[in-house]
C-alpha cells in the first residue's frame, strides 16, 4: 500500500504478490537490450522504407499500364491486394507509435468510458439487447428460409447442445449468462460476416485460397526429399496424370514442418503475438472473460492445443480451474493452421475450415464458462499480464526450433493415427466375428463405424443434415470422435455427399476432440503446470465433450445461414 501525492492511499498489486518473482538481472538486461531495440527500430524503418518504395513503383506501373483493371478485381491478387496489405501495415505503424501512446487514452476517457457508463445505468440493458438481437436473427431466418423451412431445424440442435452444457455444469448458480449469450451472439455475427455477407465471404474465400497456395509450397521441399510418387501419388496410366493421391505420411501432413517454421519466425519478430493479443483483448472486452483464457482462445484460431498455452507460460501456474477448463475446451474445439492443409488435401473447403475456427473461438469460451463457471479469485488480469517474449537467440534459432516442433507434431499425429486405427480395426474384428455368429455379415456386419453411424443419426439430423445423409455424417462424427479428424476428413472425401451435407460435416468435425488429443493435452498441461494435475484430470473430459459440442453448435449456425444457391 502506498500514499499518493494527494494524501490518499492506493493499493498496488506487485508481481511478487502474484508469485511472479522478478530476476535481479532484469534491470541490467534492460540496459543491455537498449542497443538491440535501437537496431530493431532502424531495421524496421529500413524495411518499411523499401516496401514503401516498392509500393510507389507498383502504383506508377498500375496507373500507366494496368489501369484497365479495377482495384476491386485485383483485391485478392494483384495491385489491389498489395494496396490492402500496405494500408494494414501503415495503420499498424500509426496505431503503435501515434494512436496508442498519445490518442487512445483520451478517446477512452472522453468518449468510450462516458458512453459505456451511461449504457450501464440503463436497467437490464444487456438482457434487452440480447433479446432484441436474437429476435432479429430469428426474424431474419424466418424470412430467409421461406423456400426451405428445414434450415430452421438446427435451432433445436443449438438448444439441445446448450441444455447438455447446462446439465453438465458443476455450479449452475454461478453460470455467467452474459458470457454465454455473447458467445452465441459472436458466433452468429462471425457467421453472418463470413457466410452471408458477400464481401466477407469473398475475403475468407480469398484467405482460404492464399493459405492453400502458401501451404502447397511445402510440397517442393517434400518432393526433393521423398520424390514425386510418395508426395503427389502415382501416375494414372489412363490419363497420364498424378491423380491417385500421395502417401499420408509424406503428403498430407508434411506442411506441418513449413507451418511451424513460419509461425516461429512470426513469433520471433513479434507479429503473431500482436495479432493474438488484439483478438484476445477484443474477446475479453466483449465477453467479460479473463485475459489469459481470452488470449489463449484467440491463439487457438492459429495454433494447436499444446502451442497456444505457451504464450502464457509464466502465468499458467496462477490460473484458476475454470480458466484451465477454458484453455482445454478451446483447444478441443478448434484446429491448428499447421494441419489444415491435410484436411484440404482430402477435399475440405479452405474457407469453411477457417470460418469454423473463427466461429468456434467465442463459442468455446461460452461453453466452458457454462460447464465450469468461475468460483475462484482471478490473479492474472489485463493490468498485470504481458505476453511472454520469445526465448530464441536469432531468427535462425526460431526457425530451426519450429522445424523440431513440427517433427514432434508429425510423429505424434502419425503414431496416434497408427495406434488408434489399429485399435479400431481390432475392435471391428471382434464385433464382426460376434455379428457373424448371429447372422450379421456383409454390409450389415457389426463395426464401430456402423454403430457410430446409428448413434449419431439424431445429432446429425438436429444439425440440419438431410435425413438420407444422416447416417453418413454420423459415421464421420464417430470416426472423428473415436479416432481423429484426419481419418474423418479422408473418409468424407471418399463419400458421395450433397453440397449442404458436406458443408455441415466439414464444420461438425473441425476440432481436436478425439482420444489421442486427450492424451496429448494431459501430457502437455501437466508438464507445464504439474501442481494443477488434479484440476486438469478432473475437468479434461468436460473439456473434451464441450469441444465436440462447440463444433456441433458451429455446424448448426452454418447450416442455418448457408443458402441453397451457395452450395450448388
Coordinates of C-alpha atoms in Angstrom, one line a residue:
X1 CA 0.0 0.0 0.0
X2 CA 1.4 3.4 -0.9
X3 CA 0.4 7.1 -0.3
X4 CA -0.3 9.2 -3.4
X5 CA 0.7 12.8 -3.7
X6 CA -2.8 14.0 -2.7
X7 CA -2.6 12.0 0.6
X8 CA -4.9 9.2 -0.5
X9 CA -3.9 5.6 -0.3
X10 CA -3.7 3.2 -3.3
X11 CA -3.3 -0.5 -3.3
X12 CA -0.7 -1.7 -5.7
X13 CA -0.5 -5.3 -6.9
X14 CA 3.1 -6.4 -7.3
X15 CA 4.5 -9.2 -9.3
X16 CA 5.8 -10.8 -6.1
X17 CA 2.2 -10.9 -4.7
X18 CA 1.2 -12.8 -7.8
X19 CA 4.0 -15.3 -7.4
X20 CA 5.9 -13.8 -10.4
X21 CA 9.3 -13.1 -8.9
X22 CA 11.5 -10.6 -10.8
X23 CA 15.0 -11.6 -11.8
X24 CA 17.7 -9.4 -10.2
X25 CA 19.3 -9.1 -13.6
X26 CA 16.2 -7.6 -15.2
X27 CA 17.5 -4.0 -14.9
X28 CA 20.9 -5.0 -16.3
X29 CA 19.3 -6.9 -19.1
X30 CA 17.0 -3.9 -19.8
X31 CA 20.0 -1.6 -20.3
X32 CA 21.8 -4.2 -22.4
X33 CA 18.8 -4.5 -24.7
X34 CA 18.6 -0.8 -25.4
X35 CA 21.1 -1.0 -28.3
X36 CA 19.2 -4.0 -29.7
X37 CA 15.9 -2.1 -29.6
X38 CA 17.5 0.8 -31.5
X39 CA 18.9 -1.6 -34.1
X40 CA 15.5 -3.2 -34.4
X41 CA 13.8 0.2 -35.0
X42 CA 16.4 1.0 -37.6
X43 CA 15.8 -2.2 -39.5
X44 CA 12.0 -1.7 -39.2
X45 CA 12.3 1.7 -40.7
X46 CA 14.6 0.4 -43.5
X47 CA 12.2 -2.4 -44.4
X48 CA 9.2 -0.1 -44.3
X49 CA 11.1 2.4 -46.5
X50 CA 12.0 -0.2 -49.0
X51 CA 8.4 -1.6 -49.1
X52 CA 7.0 1.9 -49.5
X53 CA 9.3 2.5 -52.4
X54 CA 8.2 -0.8 -54.0
X55 CA 4.5 0.2 -53.4
X56 CA 5.1 3.5 -55.1
X57 CA 6.7 1.7 -58.1
X58 CA 3.8 -0.7 -58.3
X59 CA 1.3 2.2 -58.1
X60 CA 3.0 4.1 -61.0
X61 CA 3.0 0.9 -63.1
X62 CA -0.6 0.3 -62.3
X63 CA -1.7 3.8 -63.3
X64 CA 0.4 3.7 -66.5
X65 CA -0.1 0.1 -67.7
X66 CA -2.8 -1.7 -65.7
X67 CA -5.4 1.0 -65.2
X68 CA -7.8 -1.2 -67.3
X69 CA -8.1 -3.4 -64.2
X70 CA -10.2 -2.2 -61.3
X71 CA -8.7 -2.3 -57.8
X72 CA -11.7 -4.4 -56.6
X73 CA -11.0 -7.0 -59.3
X74 CA -7.4 -7.4 -58.1
X75 CA -8.2 -7.3 -54.3
X76 CA -7.4 -11.0 -53.8
X77 CA -4.3 -10.9 -56.0
X78 CA -2.5 -8.2 -57.9
X79 CA -2.3 -4.5 -57.1
X80 CA -5.5 -4.3 -55.0
X81 CA -4.1 -7.0 -52.7
X82 CA -0.8 -5.0 -52.4
X83 CA -2.7 -1.8 -51.6
X84 CA -4.8 -3.6 -48.8
X85 CA -1.6 -5.0 -47.4
X86 CA 0.1 -1.6 -47.4
X87 CA -2.8 0.1 -45.7
X88 CA -2.8 -2.6 -42.9
X89 CA 0.9 -2.1 -42.3
X90 CA 0.5 1.7 -42.4
X91 CA -2.3 1.5 -39.9
X92 CA -0.4 -0.8 -37.6
X93 CA 2.6 1.6 -37.5
X94 CA 0.3 4.6 -37.0
X95 CA -1.5 2.8 -34.1
X96 CA 1.6 1.6 -32.4
X97 CA 3.6 4.8 -32.5
X98 CA 0.9 7.6 -32.6
X99 CA -2.6 6.5 -31.7
X100 CA -1.9 4.2 -28.8
X101 CA 0.7 6.3 -26.8
X102 CA -0.9 9.7 -27.5
X103 CA -4.6 9.5 -28.5
X104 CA -6.1 6.2 -27.3
X105 CA -6.3 7.2 -23.6
X106 CA -8.1 10.4 -24.5
X107 CA -10.6 8.7 -26.7
X108 CA -11.3 6.2 -23.9
X109 CA -11.6 8.8 -21.3
X110 CA -13.8 11.3 -23.1
X111 CA -15.8 9.1 -25.5
X112 CA -15.8 5.4 -24.8
X113 CA -16.0 5.4 -20.9
X114 CA -18.8 8.0 -20.7
X115 CA -20.9 6.1 -23.3
X116 CA -20.4 2.7 -21.6
X117 CA -21.1 4.3 -18.2
X118 CA -24.4 5.7 -19.4
X119 CA -25.4 2.4 -21.0
X120 CA -24.7 0.5 -17.8
X121 CA -27.1 2.8 -15.9
X122 CA -30.0 1.5 -18.1
X123 CA -31.6 -1.3 -16.2
X124 CA -31.5 -4.7 -17.9
X125 CA -29.6 -3.2 -20.9
X126 CA -27.7 -6.4 -21.5
X127 CA -30.9 -8.6 -21.4
X128 CA -32.8 -6.1 -23.6
X129 CA -30.0 -6.1 -26.2
X130 CA -29.7 -9.9 -26.2
X131 CA -33.5 -10.3 -26.6
X132 CA -33.5 -7.8 -29.5
X133 CA -30.5 -9.4 -31.1
X134 CA -31.9 -13.0 -31.1
X135 CA -35.4 -11.8 -32.1
X136 CA -33.8 -10.0 -35.1
X137 CA -31.8 -13.1 -36.0
X138 CA -34.9 -15.3 -35.7
X139 CA -36.9 -12.9 -37.8
X140 CA -34.2 -12.8 -40.5
X141 CA -34.1 -16.6 -40.6
X142 CA -37.9 -16.9 -40.9
X143 CA -37.7 -14.6 -43.9
X144 CA -34.6 -16.2 -45.4
X145 CA -35.8 -19.8 -45.1
X146 CA -39.2 -19.2 -46.7
X147 CA -38.3 -21.6 -49.5
X148 CA -36.8 -24.2 -47.3
X149 CA -38.0 -24.4 -43.7
X150 CA -35.8 -27.4 -42.9
X151 CA -33.0 -24.9 -42.5
X152 CA -34.6 -23.9 -39.2
X153 CA -34.1 -27.4 -37.7
X154 CA -30.6 -26.5 -36.3
X155 CA -32.3 -24.2 -33.9
X156 CA -33.4 -27.3 -32.0
X157 CA -29.8 -28.6 -32.2
X158 CA -28.5 -25.4 -30.6
X159 CA -31.0 -25.6 -27.8
X160 CA -30.2 -29.3 -27.2
X161 CA -26.4 -28.8 -27.1
X162 CA -26.8 -25.8 -24.7
X163 CA -29.1 -27.8 -22.5
X164 CA -26.4 -30.6 -22.3
X165 CA -23.9 -28.0 -21.3
X166 CA -26.2 -26.6 -18.6
X167 CA -26.9 -30.0 -17.2
X168 CA -23.2 -30.8 -17.0
X169 CA -22.4 -27.6 -15.2
X170 CA -20.7 -28.1 -11.8
X171 CA -22.3 -24.8 -10.4
X172 CA -25.4 -23.8 -12.2
X173 CA -26.0 -20.8 -10.0
X174 CA -22.6 -19.3 -11.0
X175 CA -23.1 -19.5 -14.8
X176 CA -22.1 -16.1 -16.3
X177 CA -25.0 -15.7 -18.7
X178 CA -23.5 -12.5 -20.1
X179 CA -20.6 -14.5 -21.4
X180 CA -22.8 -17.4 -22.6
X181 CA -25.1 -15.1 -24.6
X182 CA -22.2 -13.1 -26.0
X183 CA -20.5 -16.3 -27.1
X184 CA -23.7 -17.1 -29.1
X185 CA -24.0 -13.6 -30.5
X186 CA -20.4 -13.6 -31.7
X187 CA -20.9 -16.9 -33.4
X188 CA -23.9 -15.5 -35.3
X189 CA -22.1 -12.3 -36.1
X190 CA -19.0 -14.1 -37.4
X191 CA -21.3 -16.4 -39.3
X192 CA -23.1 -13.5 -41.0
X193 CA -19.8 -11.8 -41.9
X194 CA -18.2 -14.9 -43.3
X195 CA -21.1 -16.8 -44.8
X196 CA -23.9 -14.3 -45.8
X197 CA -22.1 -11.1 -46.4
X198 CA -20.8 -11.2 -49.9
X199 CA -17.7 -9.1 -49.2
X200 CA -16.9 -11.1 -46.0
X201 CA -17.4 -14.4 -47.9
X202 CA -15.1 -13.2 -50.7
X203 CA -12.5 -12.1 -48.1
X204 CA -12.5 -15.5 -46.4
X205 CA -12.5 -17.3 -49.8
X206 CA -9.5 -15.3 -50.8
X207 CA -7.8 -16.0 -47.5
X208 CA -8.6 -19.7 -47.9
X209 CA -7.1 -19.7 -51.4
X210 CA -4.0 -17.9 -50.3
X211 CA -3.5 -20.3 -47.4
X212 CA -3.8 -23.3 -49.8
X213 CA -1.3 -21.8 -52.2
X214 CA 1.0 -20.9 -49.3
X215 CA 0.9 -24.4 -47.8
X216 CA 1.4 -26.1 -51.2
X217 CA 4.9 -24.6 -51.3
X218 CA 5.8 -27.3 -48.7
X219 CA 5.4 -29.8 -51.5
X220 CA 8.6 -28.5 -53.2
X221 CA 10.7 -29.5 -50.2
X222 CA 8.8 -32.8 -49.6
X223 CA 9.3 -33.8 -53.3
X224 CA 13.0 -33.1 -53.1
X225 CA 13.3 -35.4 -50.0
X226 CA 10.8 -38.1 -50.8
X227 CA 10.2 -37.9 -54.5
X228 CA 7.1 -37.1 -56.6
X229 CA 5.4 -40.5 -56.1
X230 CA 5.2 -40.5 -52.3
X231 CA 4.1 -36.8 -52.2
X232 CA 1.8 -36.5 -55.2
X233 CA 0.8 -40.0 -55.9
X234 CA 1.2 -42.5 -58.7
X235 CA 0.5 -41.6 -62.3
X236 CA -2.8 -42.8 -63.6
X237 CA -1.9 -44.9 -66.7
X238 CA -5.2 -43.9 -68.4
X239 CA -4.9 -40.2 -68.0
X240 CA -1.1 -39.9 -67.5
X241 CA -1.8 -37.5 -64.6
X242 CA -0.9 -37.9 -60.9
X243 CA -4.5 -38.2 -59.6
X244 CA -4.3 -41.2 -57.3
X245 CA -3.1 -39.2 -54.2
X246 CA 0.1 -39.4 -52.2
X247 CA 1.0 -41.3 -49.1
X248 CA -0.5 -39.7 -46.0
X249 CA 2.8 -39.5 -44.0
X250 CA 4.6 -37.9 -47.0
X251 CA 2.0 -35.6 -48.4
X252 CA -1.0 -34.7 -46.2
X253 CA 0.8 -33.7 -43.0
X254 CA 4.3 -32.6 -44.1
X255 CA 3.1 -29.0 -44.4
X256 CA 3.3 -29.1 -40.6
X257 CA 7.1 -28.6 -40.9
X258 CA 6.7 -25.5 -43.1
X259 CA 3.9 -24.0 -41.0
X260 CA 5.8 -24.5 -37.7
X261 CA 8.9 -23.0 -39.4
X262 CA 6.9 -19.9 -40.4
X263 CA 5.0 -19.5 -37.2
X264 CA 8.2 -19.4 -35.1
X265 CA 9.6 -16.8 -37.4
X266 CA 6.5 -14.6 -36.9
X267 CA 6.8 -15.1 -33.2
X268 CA 10.5 -14.1 -33.2
X269 CA 9.6 -10.8 -34.8
X270 CA 6.6 -10.3 -32.5
X271 CA 4.0 -10.3 -35.3
X272 CA 2.0 -13.3 -34.1
X273 CA 1.9 -12.0 -30.5
X274 CA 0.4 -8.7 -31.6
X275 CA -2.3 -10.4 -33.7
X276 CA -3.2 -12.8 -30.9
X277 CA -3.3 -10.1 -28.3
X278 CA -5.6 -7.8 -30.3
X279 CA -8.1 -10.6 -30.8
X280 CA -7.7 -11.8 -27.1
X281 CA -8.4 -8.3 -25.8
X282 CA -11.4 -8.0 -28.1
X283 CA -12.9 -11.2 -26.7
X284 CA -12.2 -10.1 -23.1
X285 CA -13.8 -6.7 -23.6
X286 CA -17.0 -8.1 -25.2
X287 CA -17.4 -11.4 -23.3
X288 CA -16.1 -10.3 -19.9
X289 CA -13.7 -13.3 -19.8
X290 CA -10.2 -13.2 -18.2
X291 CA -7.2 -12.0 -20.3
X292 CA -5.4 -15.4 -20.1
X293 CA -8.3 -17.5 -21.4
X294 CA -9.2 -14.9 -24.0
X295 CA -5.7 -14.7 -25.4
X296 CA -5.4 -18.5 -25.4
X297 CA -8.7 -18.8 -27.3
X298 CA -7.6 -16.3 -29.8
X299 CA -4.3 -18.1 -30.3
X300 CA -6.2 -21.4 -30.9
X301 CA -7.5 -20.0 -34.1
X302 CA -4.0 -20.2 -35.4
X303 CA -2.2 -22.7 -33.2
X304 CA -2.7 -26.1 -31.8
X305 CA -3.8 -27.0 -28.2
X306 CA -0.3 -27.6 -27.0
X307 CA 1.3 -24.5 -28.6
X308 CA -1.2 -21.8 -27.7
X309 CA -0.8 -22.1 -23.9
X310 CA 3.0 -21.5 -24.3
X311 CA 2.1 -17.8 -25.0
X312 CA 1.2 -17.5 -21.3
X313 CA 3.7 -20.0 -19.9
X314 CA 4.8 -17.8 -16.9
X315 CA 1.2 -17.2 -15.8
X316 CA -0.2 -20.7 -16.2
X317 CA 0.6 -21.6 -12.5
X318 CA -1.7 -18.9 -11.3
X319 CA -4.7 -19.9 -13.4
X320 CA -8.0 -20.9 -11.8
X321 CA -9.7 -24.3 -12.5
X322 CA -12.2 -22.5 -14.7
X323 CA -9.5 -20.9 -16.7
X324 CA -7.7 -24.2 -17.2
X325 CA -11.0 -25.7 -18.4
X326 CA -11.5 -22.8 -20.9
X327 CA -8.0 -23.3 -22.3
X328 CA -8.5 -27.1 -22.8
X329 CA -12.0 -26.6 -24.2
X330 CA -10.8 -24.1 -26.8
X331 CA -8.0 -26.5 -27.7
X332 CA -10.5 -29.3 -28.4
X333 CA -13.0 -27.0 -30.3
X334 CA -10.5 -25.7 -32.9
X335 CA -7.8 -26.9 -35.2
X336 CA -4.3 -25.6 -35.8
X337 CA -3.4 -23.8 -39.0
X338 CA -0.5 -26.2 -39.4
X339 CA -2.8 -29.2 -40.1
X340 CA -5.4 -27.5 -42.3
X341 CA -3.6 -28.5 -45.4
X342 CA -4.1 -32.1 -44.7
X343 CA -7.9 -31.6 -44.4
X344 CA -7.8 -29.5 -47.6
X345 CA -6.0 -32.3 -49.4
X346 CA -9.0 -34.6 -48.7
X347 CA -11.4 -32.1 -50.3
X348 CA -12.4 -29.9 -47.3
X349 CA -13.3 -26.3 -48.2
X350 CA -10.4 -24.0 -47.0
X351 CA -12.8 -21.1 -46.3
X352 CA -15.1 -23.3 -44.3
X353 CA -12.2 -24.5 -42.2
X354 CA -11.0 -21.0 -41.4
X355 CA -14.6 -19.9 -40.7
X356 CA -15.2 -22.8 -38.4
X357 CA -12.2 -22.0 -36.2
X358 CA -13.1 -18.3 -36.1
X359 CA -16.7 -19.1 -35.1
X360 CA -15.8 -21.7 -32.6
X361 CA -13.4 -19.5 -30.6
X362 CA -16.1 -17.4 -28.8
X363 CA -18.4 -20.5 -28.5
X364 CA -15.6 -22.3 -26.7
X365 CA -15.5 -19.6 -24.1
X366 CA -19.3 -19.6 -23.9
X367 CA -19.5 -23.4 -23.3
X368 CA -16.5 -23.7 -21.0
X369 CA -17.9 -21.0 -18.7
X370 CA -21.3 -22.7 -18.7
X371 CA -19.8 -26.1 -17.7
X372 CA -17.2 -24.9 -15.2
X373 CA -18.1 -21.3 -14.0
X374 CA -15.6 -19.2 -12.3
X375 CA -15.7 -19.5 -8.5
X376 CA -12.1 -18.5 -7.5
X377 CA -10.2 -15.2 -7.4
X378 CA -8.6 -14.4 -10.7
X379 CA -5.0 -13.4 -10.1
X380 CA -3.9 -12.6 -13.6
X381 CA -5.6 -9.5 -15.1
X382 CA -5.1 -7.3 -18.1
X383 CA -3.1 -4.8 -15.9
X384 CA -0.5 -7.3 -14.7
X385 CA -0.2 -9.7 -17.7
X386 CA 2.2 -9.3 -20.5
X387 CA 2.6 -11.6 -23.5
X388 CA 5.7 -13.7 -22.9
X389 CA 8.7 -12.7 -25.0
X390 CA 10.3 -15.2 -27.3
X391 CA 13.4 -17.0 -26.0
X392 CA 15.2 -17.5 -29.3
X393 CA 18.7 -16.3 -29.9
X394 CA 18.1 -15.4 -33.6
X395 CA 15.6 -15.9 -36.4
X396 CA 17.6 -19.0 -37.5
X397 CA 17.2 -20.4 -34.0
X398 CA 13.5 -19.7 -34.0
X399 CA 13.1 -21.3 -37.5
X400 CA 15.1 -24.4 -36.5
X401 CA 13.2 -24.9 -33.3
X402 CA 10.0 -24.5 -35.2
X403 CA 11.0 -27.4 -37.5
X404 CA 11.9 -29.5 -34.5
X405 CA 8.5 -28.8 -33.0
X406 CA 6.9 -29.7 -36.4
X407 CA 8.7 -33.0 -36.2
X408 CA 7.2 -33.8 -32.8
X409 CA 3.8 -32.9 -34.1
X410 CA 4.1 -35.1 -37.2
X411 CA 5.4 -38.0 -35.2
X412 CA 2.6 -37.5 -32.7
X413 CA 0.0 -37.5 -35.5
X414 CA 1.4 -40.5 -37.3
X415 CA 1.8 -42.6 -34.1
X416 CA -1.7 -41.7 -32.9
X417 CA -3.3 -42.5 -36.3
X418 CA -1.4 -45.8 -36.5
X419 CA -2.3 -46.8 -32.9
X420 CA -6.0 -45.8 -32.9
X421 CA -6.7 -47.1 -36.4
X422 CA -5.2 -50.4 -35.4
X423 CA -7.2 -50.4 -32.2
X424 CA -10.4 -49.7 -34.0
X425 CA -9.6 -52.4 -36.5
X426 CA -9.1 -54.8 -33.6
X427 CA -12.5 -53.9 -32.1
X428 CA -14.1 -54.1 -35.5
X429 CA -12.6 -57.6 -35.9
X430 CA -14.2 -58.7 -32.6
X431 CA -17.6 -57.1 -33.4
X432 CA -17.6 -58.6 -36.9
X433 CA -16.9 -62.1 -35.5
X434 CA -19.7 -61.6 -32.9
X435 CA -22.1 -60.4 -35.6
X436 CA -21.4 -63.2 -38.0
X437 CA -22.3 -65.7 -35.2
X438 CA -25.8 -64.2 -35.1
X439 CA -26.3 -63.7 -38.8
X440 CA -25.0 -60.2 -39.5
X441 CA -22.5 -60.2 -42.4
X442 CA -21.5 -58.3 -45.5
X443 CA -22.9 -54.7 -45.4
X444 CA -24.6 -55.4 -42.1
X445 CA -21.5 -56.7 -40.4
X446 CA -21.1 -55.1 -37.0
X447 CA -18.4 -52.5 -36.6
X448 CA -17.7 -49.3 -34.7
X449 CA -18.4 -47.3 -37.9
X450 CA -21.8 -48.9 -38.2
X451 CA -22.7 -48.4 -34.5
X452 CA -21.5 -44.7 -34.6
X453 CA -23.5 -44.1 -37.7
X454 CA -26.6 -45.2 -35.9
X455 CA -25.9 -43.4 -32.6
X456 CA -25.1 -40.0 -34.2
X457 CA -28.1 -40.1 -36.6
X458 CA -30.2 -37.9 -34.2
X459 CA -27.2 -35.5 -33.7
X460 CA -26.8 -35.2 -37.5
X461 CA -30.5 -34.6 -38.0
X462 CA -30.8 -31.7 -35.5
X463 CA -27.8 -30.1 -37.1
X464 CA -29.7 -29.8 -40.3
X465 CA -28.4 -32.8 -42.3
X466 CA -30.9 -34.2 -44.8
X467 CA -32.3 -37.4 -43.4
X468 CA -30.9 -39.6 -46.2
X469 CA -27.4 -38.5 -45.3
X470 CA -27.7 -38.6 -41.5
X471 CA -26.0 -42.0 -41.1
X472 CA -23.1 -40.9 -43.3
X473 CA -22.5 -37.8 -41.3
X474 CA -23.0 -39.8 -38.1
X475 CA -20.2 -42.2 -39.3
X476 CA -17.9 -39.2 -39.9
X477 CA -18.6 -37.8 -36.4
X478 CA -18.0 -41.2 -34.9
X479 CA -14.7 -41.6 -36.8
X480 CA -13.6 -38.1 -35.6
X481 CA -14.6 -38.8 -32.0
X482 CA -13.1 -42.3 -31.8
X483 CA -10.0 -41.9 -34.0
X484 CA -9.3 -38.4 -35.2
X485 CA -10.4 -35.8 -37.7
X486 CA -7.8 -36.8 -40.2
X487 CA -9.5 -40.1 -40.8
X488 CA -12.9 -38.4 -40.8
X489 CA -11.9 -35.9 -43.5
X490 CA -10.3 -38.6 -45.5
X491 CA -13.5 -40.7 -45.4
X492 CA -15.6 -37.7 -46.2
X493 CA -13.5 -37.1 -49.3
X494 CA -14.4 -40.6 -50.5
X495 CA -18.2 -40.2 -49.8
X496 CA -20.7 -39.0 -52.3
X497 CA -22.4 -36.2 -50.4
X498 CA -24.6 -33.2 -51.3
X499 CA -23.2 -29.7 -51.0
X500 CA -25.2 -29.0 -47.8
X501 CA -24.3 -32.3 -46.2
X502 CA -20.6 -31.9 -46.9
X503 CA -20.6 -28.3 -45.6
X504 CA -22.3 -29.3 -42.3
X505 CA -19.9 -32.3 -41.9
X506 CA -16.9 -30.0 -42.5
X507 CA -17.9 -27.8 -39.6
X508 CA -19.0 -30.6 -37.3
X509 CA -15.7 -32.5 -37.4
X510 CA -13.4 -29.4 -37.4
X511 CA -11.9 -29.8 -34.0
X512 CA -9.3 -31.8 -32.0
X513 CA -11.8 -33.6 -29.7
X514 CA -10.6 -37.2 -30.0
X515 CA -9.0 -39.7 -27.6
X516 CA -5.5 -39.1 -28.9
X517 CA -5.8 -35.4 -28.3
X518 CA -6.9 -36.1 -24.7
X519 CA -3.7 -37.9 -24.0
X520 CA -1.6 -35.2 -25.8
X521 CA -3.3 -32.3 -23.9
X522 CA -3.0 -34.0 -20.5
X523 CA 0.7 -34.6 -21.0
X524 CA 1.3 -31.1 -22.2
X525 CA -0.7 -29.3 -19.5
X526 CA 0.7 -31.5 -16.6
X527 CA 4.2 -30.7 -17.9
X528 CA 3.5 -27.0 -17.9
X529 CA 1.6 -26.9 -14.6
X530 CA 2.3 -30.1 -12.6
X531 CA 0.8 -28.7 -9.4
X532 CA -2.6 -28.4 -11.2
X533 CA -2.6 -32.1 -12.3
X534 CA -5.7 -32.9 -10.3
X535 CA -7.6 -30.0 -11.8
X536 CA -6.6 -31.0 -15.3
X537 CA -7.6 -34.6 -14.8
X538 CA -10.9 -33.6 -13.1
X539 CA -12.1 -31.3 -16.0
X540 CA -10.4 -32.9 -19.1
X541 CA -13.5 -34.9 -20.1
X542 CA -15.8 -32.0 -19.6
X543 CA -13.4 -30.0 -21.9
X544 CA -13.5 -32.9 -24.4
X545 CA -17.3 -33.1 -24.5
X546 CA -17.5 -29.3 -24.6
X547 CA -15.1 -29.0 -27.5
X548 CA -17.1 -31.6 -29.5
X549 CA -20.4 -29.8 -28.7
X550 CA -18.9 -26.4 -29.7
X551 CA -18.1 -27.8 -33.2
X552 CA -21.7 -29.1 -33.4
X553 CA -23.1 -25.6 -32.5
X554 CA -20.9 -24.0 -35.2
X555 CA -22.3 -26.5 -37.7
X556 CA -25.8 -25.6 -36.6
X557 CA -25.3 -21.9 -37.2
X558 CA -23.6 -22.5 -40.5
X559 CA -26.4 -24.8 -41.6
X560 CA -29.0 -22.1 -40.9
X561 CA -27.0 -19.4 -42.6
X562 CA -25.9 -21.1 -45.8
X563 CA -28.4 -20.5 -48.6
X564 CA -29.1 -23.4 -51.0
X565 CA -27.7 -21.5 -54.0
X566 CA -24.3 -21.1 -52.3
X567 CA -24.0 -24.9 -52.0
X568 CA -24.9 -25.9 -55.6

